[in-house]
Short mmCIF file of C-alpha atoms and ligand atoms in Angstrom, two decimals:
data_model
loop_
_atom_site.label_atom_id
_atom_site.label_comp_id
_atom_site.label_asym_id
_atom_site.label_seq_id
_atom_site.Cartn_x
_atom_site.Cartn_y
_atom_site.Cartn_z
CA UNK W 955 45.14 3.79 -17.78
CA UNK W 956 47.54 6.61 -18.74
CA UNK W 957 50.31 6.73 -21.61
CA UNK W 958 53.76 8.09 -20.28
CA UNK W 959 55.04 10.35 -23.24
CA UNK W 960 52.47 13.21 -23.71
CA UNK W 961 54.61 15.41 -21.69
CA UNK W 962 55.36 18.84 -23.38
CA UNK W 963 52.12 18.52 -25.36
CA UNK W 964 49.61 20.87 -25.00
CA UNK W 965 45.81 19.16 -25.85
CA UNK W 966 42.68 21.15 -26.67
CA UNK W 967 39.80 18.82 -25.77
CA UNK W 968 35.86 20.23 -26.63
CA UNK W 969 32.87 18.85 -24.94
CA UNK W 970 35.26 18.27 -22.46
CA UNK W 971 32.01 19.40 -19.43
CA UNK W 972 31.24 15.56 -19.45
CA UNK W 973 31.15 11.99 -21.12
CA UNK W 974 33.96 11.18 -23.34
CA UNK W 975 35.69 14.48 -23.52
CA UNK W 976 36.00 14.80 -19.88
CA UNK W 977 37.44 11.27 -19.64
CA UNK W 978 39.71 12.25 -22.56
CA UNK W 979 41.06 15.24 -20.97
CA UNK W 980 41.63 13.56 -17.70
CA UNK W 981 43.52 10.75 -19.38
CA UNK W 982 45.73 13.34 -21.55
CA UNK W 983 46.48 15.01 -18.40
CA UNK W 984 47.34 11.75 -16.27
CA UNK W 985 49.53 11.22 -19.25
CA UNK W 986 51.48 14.11 -18.89
CA UNK W 987 49.62 16.95 -21.52
CA UNK W 988 48.72 20.27 -20.67
CA UNK W 989 45.02 20.15 -21.15
CA UNK W 990 42.67 23.37 -22.35
CA UNK W 991 38.87 21.97 -21.31
CA UNK W 992 36.46 23.86 -24.08
CA UNK W 993 32.63 23.43 -23.40
CA UNK W 994 29.72 26.15 -22.31
CA UNK W 995 29.32 24.80 -18.84
CA UNK W 996 32.45 26.74 -16.77
CA UNK W 997 31.25 24.81 -13.67
CA UNK W 998 31.68 21.49 -14.95
CA UNK W 999 35.18 22.73 -16.44
CA UNK W 1000 36.36 24.33 -13.25
CA UNK W 1001 35.62 21.19 -11.31
CA UNK W 1002 37.35 19.12 -13.40
CA UNK W 1003 40.28 21.26 -13.76
CA UNK W 1004 40.29 20.94 -9.86
CA UNK W 1005 40.26 17.37 -10.02
CA UNK W 1006 43.13 17.23 -12.67
CA UNK W 1007 45.11 19.88 -10.45
CA UNK W 1008 44.62 17.44 -7.36
CA UNK W 1009 46.08 14.56 -9.41
CA UNK W 1010 49.18 16.37 -10.50
CA UNK W 1011 47.80 17.61 -13.95
CA UNK W 1012 47.75 20.95 -15.81
CA UNK W 1013 44.31 21.92 -16.96
CA UNK W 1014 43.08 25.20 -18.25
CA UNK W 1015 39.18 26.26 -18.03
CA UNK W 1016 38.02 27.45 -21.64
CA UNK W 1017 34.57 28.11 -22.06
CA UNK W 1018 33.06 28.08 -25.38
CA UNK W 1019 30.13 27.51 -27.34
CA UNK W 1020 31.57 25.94 -31.22
CA UNK W 1021 28.22 26.89 -32.54
CA UNK W 1022 29.36 30.88 -32.04
CA UNK W 1023 32.53 31.70 -34.19
CA UNK W 1024 33.00 35.12 -32.27
CA UNK W 1025 33.19 32.76 -28.85
CA UNK W 1026 35.58 29.84 -30.66
CA UNK W 1027 37.64 33.12 -31.74
CA UNK W 1028 37.97 34.07 -28.36
CA UNK W 1029 38.65 30.82 -26.81
CA UNK W 1030 41.47 30.40 -29.21
CA UNK W 1031 43.13 33.25 -28.21
CA UNK W 1032 42.56 32.27 -24.64
CA UNK W 1033 44.16 28.67 -25.29
CA UNK W 1034 47.37 30.43 -26.88
CA UNK W 1035 47.70 33.24 -24.48
CA UNK W 1036 47.35 30.34 -21.47
CA UNK W 1037 49.52 27.56 -23.17
CA UNK W 1038 50.93 28.46 -26.76
CA UNK W 1039 50.21 26.59 -29.49
CA UNK W 1040 48.22 22.95 -29.38
CA UNK W 1041 49.76 19.63 -30.77
CA UNK W 1042 46.50 17.58 -29.90
CA UNK W 1043 43.20 18.77 -30.84
CA UNK W 1044 40.12 16.57 -30.09
CA UNK W 1045 36.92 17.41 -31.07
CA UNK W 1046 34.42 15.70 -28.76
CA UNK W 1047 31.53 18.14 -28.56
CA UNK W 1048 28.29 17.38 -30.13
CA UNK W 1049 24.61 16.78 -29.74
CA UNK W 1050 22.25 13.95 -30.63
CA UNK W 1051 18.60 14.94 -31.04
CA UNK W 1052 16.69 11.98 -32.77
CA UNK W 1053 13.18 12.52 -34.15
CA UNK W 1054 11.14 10.98 -37.16
CA UNK W 1055 11.93 13.23 -39.88
CA UNK W 1056 8.13 13.96 -40.54
CA UNK W 1057 8.18 15.65 -37.12
CA UNK W 1058 10.21 18.18 -39.04
CA UNK W 1059 12.36 19.31 -36.41
CA UNK W 1060 14.43 21.94 -38.21
CA UNK W 1061 15.52 23.52 -34.74
CA UNK W 1062 17.19 20.29 -34.00
CA UNK W 1063 18.78 19.99 -37.44
CA UNK W 1064 20.11 23.26 -37.26
CA UNK W 1065 21.88 22.52 -33.83
CA UNK W 1066 23.15 19.33 -34.76
CA UNK W 1067 24.62 20.59 -38.17
CA UNK W 1068 25.63 23.51 -36.17
CA UNK W 1069 27.34 21.58 -33.37
CA UNK W 1070 28.37 18.42 -34.96
CA UNK W 1071 29.85 19.52 -38.49
CA UNK W 1072 30.41 23.66 -38.18
CA UNK W 1073 31.48 23.67 -34.63
CA UNK W 1074 33.89 20.96 -35.68
CA UNK W 1075 35.04 22.74 -38.58
CA UNK W 1076 35.25 25.84 -36.45
CA UNK W 1077 37.72 24.27 -33.99
CA UNK W 1078 39.74 22.52 -36.96
CA UNK W 1079 39.88 26.06 -38.81
CA UNK W 1080 41.21 27.81 -34.83
CA UNK W 1081 43.99 25.19 -34.18
CA UNK W 1082 45.21 23.53 -37.84
CA UNK W 1083 48.15 25.77 -38.05
CA UNK W 1084 49.09 25.03 -34.77
CA UNK W 1085 49.36 21.54 -35.80
CA UNK W 1086 51.05 22.03 -38.98
CA UNK W 1087 53.84 23.78 -36.94
CA UNK W 1088 54.23 21.48 -34.42
CA UNK W 1089 54.78 18.77 -37.09
CA UNK W 1090 57.16 21.11 -39.28
CA UNK W 1091 59.02 21.25 -35.74
CA UNK W 1092 59.57 17.46 -35.98
CA UNK W 1093 56.94 17.19 -33.10
CA UNK W 1094 53.82 14.68 -33.26
CA UNK W 1095 50.60 16.72 -33.93
CA UNK W 1096 47.06 14.83 -33.40
CA UNK W 1097 43.71 15.99 -34.82
CA UNK W 1098 40.86 13.10 -33.29
CA UNK W 1099 37.56 13.84 -34.53
CA UNK W 1100 35.04 11.79 -32.71
CA UNK W 1101 32.18 10.66 -35.40
CA UNK W 1102 29.72 7.71 -34.33
CA UNK W 1103 28.86 4.20 -35.58
CA UNK W 1104 25.87 6.37 -36.90
CA UNK W 1105 27.74 7.25 -39.68
CA UNK W 1106 27.22 3.69 -41.03
CA UNK W 1107 24.57 1.95 -39.20
CA UNK W 1108 21.13 3.28 -40.01
CA UNK W 1109 18.77 3.88 -36.79
CA UNK W 1110 15.17 4.52 -37.52
CA UNK W 1111 14.77 8.52 -36.37
CA UNK W 1112 18.31 8.93 -36.32
CA UNK W 1113 18.85 10.27 -39.87
CA UNK W 1114 20.02 13.68 -39.55
CA UNK W 1115 22.61 12.48 -36.28
CA UNK W 1116 23.53 9.78 -38.74
CA UNK W 1117 24.44 12.47 -41.53
CA UNK W 1118 26.26 14.53 -39.49
CA UNK W 1119 28.42 11.89 -38.40
CA UNK W 1120 29.00 10.72 -41.61
CA UNK W 1121 30.02 13.97 -42.67
CA UNK W 1122 32.40 13.93 -39.70
CA UNK W 1123 34.06 10.74 -40.88
CA UNK W 1124 34.51 11.65 -44.34
CA UNK W 1125 35.66 15.04 -43.44
CA UNK W 1126 38.50 13.08 -41.38
CA UNK W 1127 39.10 10.95 -44.36
CA UNK W 1128 39.76 13.65 -46.87
CA UNK W 1129 41.35 15.92 -44.22
CA UNK W 1130 44.22 13.21 -44.29
CA UNK W 1131 44.87 13.62 -47.83
CA UNK W 1132 46.05 17.18 -46.99
CA UNK W 1133 47.48 16.83 -43.39
CA UNK W 1134 49.08 13.34 -43.35
CA UNK W 1135 51.47 14.60 -46.42
CA UNK W 1136 52.69 17.30 -43.65
CA UNK W 1137 52.68 14.83 -40.95
CA UNK W 1138 49.78 15.59 -39.14
CA UNK W 1139 47.55 12.78 -38.05
CA UNK W 1140 44.04 12.88 -38.59
CA UNK W 1141 41.92 10.02 -36.50
CA UNK W 1142 38.37 9.31 -36.95
CA UNK W 1143 36.76 7.26 -34.36
CA UNK W 1144 33.18 5.88 -34.57
CA UNK W 1145 32.02 4.64 -30.89
CA UNK W 1146 28.79 2.47 -29.92
CA UNK W 1147 26.44 2.77 -27.12
CA UNK W 1148 28.47 4.69 -24.58
CA UNK W 1149 27.29 5.96 -20.77
CA UNK W 1150 27.58 9.62 -21.06
CA UNK W 1151 25.11 12.54 -20.73
CA UNK W 1152 24.45 12.41 -24.81
CA UNK W 1153 20.79 10.68 -24.38
CA UNK W 1154 19.60 13.37 -21.97
CA UNK W 1155 18.64 16.09 -24.67
CA UNK W 1156 16.17 13.64 -26.41
CA UNK W 1157 12.50 15.43 -26.13
CA UNK W 1158 10.96 12.63 -27.59
CA UNK W 1159 9.59 9.93 -24.50
CA UNK W 1160 9.26 6.86 -26.94
CA UNK W 1161 12.94 7.62 -28.49
CA UNK W 1162 14.27 8.44 -24.47
CA UNK W 1163 12.44 4.97 -23.65
CA UNK W 1164 14.09 2.93 -26.54
CA UNK W 1165 17.47 4.41 -25.79
CA UNK W 1166 17.18 3.45 -22.26
CA UNK W 1167 16.25 0.07 -23.10
CA UNK W 1168 19.46 -0.28 -25.24
CA UNK W 1169 21.32 0.49 -22.08
CA UNK W 1170 19.28 -2.60 -20.20
CA UNK W 1171 20.42 -4.66 -23.03
CA UNK W 1172 23.74 -3.88 -23.70
CA UNK W 1173 26.35 -3.33 -21.31
CA UNK W 1174 27.68 0.21 -22.60
CA UNK W 1175 31.40 1.32 -23.05
CA UNK W 1176 32.30 3.71 -20.58
CA UNK W 1177 33.85 7.32 -21.75
CA UNK W 1178 36.68 5.72 -19.90
CA UNK W 1179 36.86 3.35 -22.57
CA UNK W 1180 37.00 6.09 -25.53
CA UNK W 1181 39.33 8.21 -23.81
CA UNK W 1182 41.88 5.30 -23.41
CA UNK W 1183 41.88 4.64 -27.02
CA UNK W 1184 42.11 8.41 -27.73
CA UNK W 1185 45.18 8.53 -25.42
CA UNK W 1186 46.49 5.36 -27.27
CA UNK W 1187 46.48 6.80 -30.11
CA UNK W 1188 48.07 10.38 -29.91
CA UNK W 1189 50.78 8.36 -27.70
CA UNK W 1190 51.93 6.32 -30.56
CA UNK W 1191 55.14 7.27 -32.46
CA UNK W 1192 54.90 10.27 -35.01
CA UNK W 1193 54.85 8.06 -38.23
CA UNK W 1194 51.90 5.64 -37.02
CA UNK W 1195 48.35 7.17 -37.63
CA UNK W 1196 45.63 5.07 -36.31
CA UNK W 1197 43.22 6.62 -39.00
CA UNK W 1198 39.97 4.91 -38.48
CA UNK W 1199 39.03 3.51 -35.18
CA UNK W 1200 35.26 1.86 -34.75
CA UNK W 1201 34.54 0.61 -31.13
CA UNK W 1202 31.70 -1.22 -29.84
CA UNK W 1203 30.20 -2.66 -26.78
CA UNK W 1204 31.03 -6.29 -27.49
CA UNK W 1205 27.40 -7.34 -27.46
CA UNK W 1206 26.51 -3.92 -29.87
CA UNK W 1207 25.61 -6.09 -33.13
P1 LIG Z 1800 27.88 14.08 -23.73
O1 LIG Z 1800 26.75 14.81 -23.92
O2 LIG Z 1800 28.37 13.81 -22.49
O3 LIG Z 1800 28.89 15.17 -24.03
C1 LIG Z 1800 28.87 15.98 -25.18
C2 LIG Z 1800 29.81 17.49 -24.61
O4 LIG Z 1800 29.95 18.44 -25.93
C3 LIG Z 1800 29.38 18.03 -23.21
O5 LIG Z 1800 30.68 18.11 -22.73
C4 LIG Z 1800 28.97 19.53 -23.87
O6 LIG Z 1800 29.12 20.26 -22.93
C5 LIG Z 1800 29.44 19.67 -25.29
N1 LIG Z 1800 28.94 20.48 -25.94
C6 LIG Z 1800 27.72 20.48 -26.79
N2 LIG Z 1800 27.15 21.47 -27.44
C7 LIG Z 1800 28.35 22.19 -27.14
C8 LIG Z 1800 28.51 23.24 -28.12
N3 LIG Z 1800 27.62 24.18 -28.81
N4 LIG Z 1800 29.51 24.33 -27.66
C9 LIG Z 1800 30.65 23.30 -26.95
N5 LIG Z 1800 30.27 22.62 -26.30
C10 LIG Z 1800 29.51 21.76 -26.54
O7 LIG Z 1800 27.91 12.95 -24.90
P2 LIG Z 1800 29.15 12.23 -25.46
O8 LIG Z 1800 30.26 11.99 -24.12
O9 LIG Z 1800 28.55 11.01 -25.40
O10 LIG Z 1800 29.59 12.92 -26.43
C11 LIG Z 1800 31.08 12.97 -27.20
C12 LIG Z 1800 30.75 12.78 -28.57
O11 LIG Z 1800 30.86 11.30 -28.89
C13 LIG Z 1800 29.72 13.30 -29.60
O12 LIG Z 1800 30.17 13.89 -30.45
C14 LIG Z 1800 29.03 12.40 -29.84
O13 LIG Z 1800 27.93 12.65 -30.72
C15 LIG Z 1800 29.52 11.19 -29.74
N6 LIG Z 1800 29.20 9.80 -29.54
C16 LIG Z 1800 28.59 9.49 -28.60
C17 LIG Z 1800 28.19 8.12 -28.60
C18 LIG Z 1800 27.45 7.79 -27.06
O14 LIG Z 1800 26.84 6.27 -26.94
N7 LIG Z 1800 27.16 8.41 -26.00
C19 LIG Z 1800 28.47 7.13 -29.36
C20 LIG Z 1800 28.98 7.78 -30.55
C21 LIG Z 1800 29.45 8.83 -30.69
P3 LIG Z 1800 28.30 21.79 -22.68
O15 LIG Z 1800 26.92 21.39 -22.77
O16 LIG Z 1800 28.89 22.08 -21.35
O17 LIG Z 1800 28.64 22.47 -23.63
#
């Protein structure tokens, strides 16, 4: 799927090395946007940029670690150097590291908080002025944050991950009160089970088996399903703000 009115817009997509970020970058590029591809794995981003170019789109590789403030500063400068200011920012970078709270995995807690919350804030800080400037010039401007159904639904052993996603859902709602009056749209998207690499970092075999079981029981969303919603959202007329999207596989309760 593609939408035909993103020509002239520059999109920054984090998490573009895989999953939803990668699919979103491809869909936005097919819809005419110039896309900056942000993640840590340069090789994956380079392959994606080549695919986008082969499809007739425009993309640039911008390697970044969102947990490192200096890396985000350098990436911001690189995006501006290549494409100028952004008018779409999609925060899809994230990690999910479940474990029982009694396992006391403060290494995982720190990584999730720093990637899923502070990393998102760093990217917002980097590009929010671009969004306000685009809106001031009468152009559509979009901040899209990928939260999760885990922001609302309680799963055992996913407490810290769910808490980081609840923070993003609330952050998005609060930012609308500041950015909506400036004509910058803020969209929070809460997907359910989606077939990506997200579960591959789990280091608890029981929880890996549990997640594998969910993928057997429930036909999951694809990353393209979520990308399509994001591209649809940012291609609406500028006064239309889809502010909260909950998207689940039909069979997921
Ligand atoms: P993936 O693991 O496929 O994608 C996550 C992306 O984040 C990767 O491209 C990864 O690239 C990037 N990333 C991770 N850490 C960093 C970092 N420190 N700096 C920069 N980039 C980073 O999973 P999904 O596509 O599923 O995840 C996208 C978002 O969707 C996440 O926020 C996730 O929480 C959320 N989500 C996922 C659901 C699912 O069922 N899959 C359901 C609900 C929400 P690299 O390693 O190269 O840096």
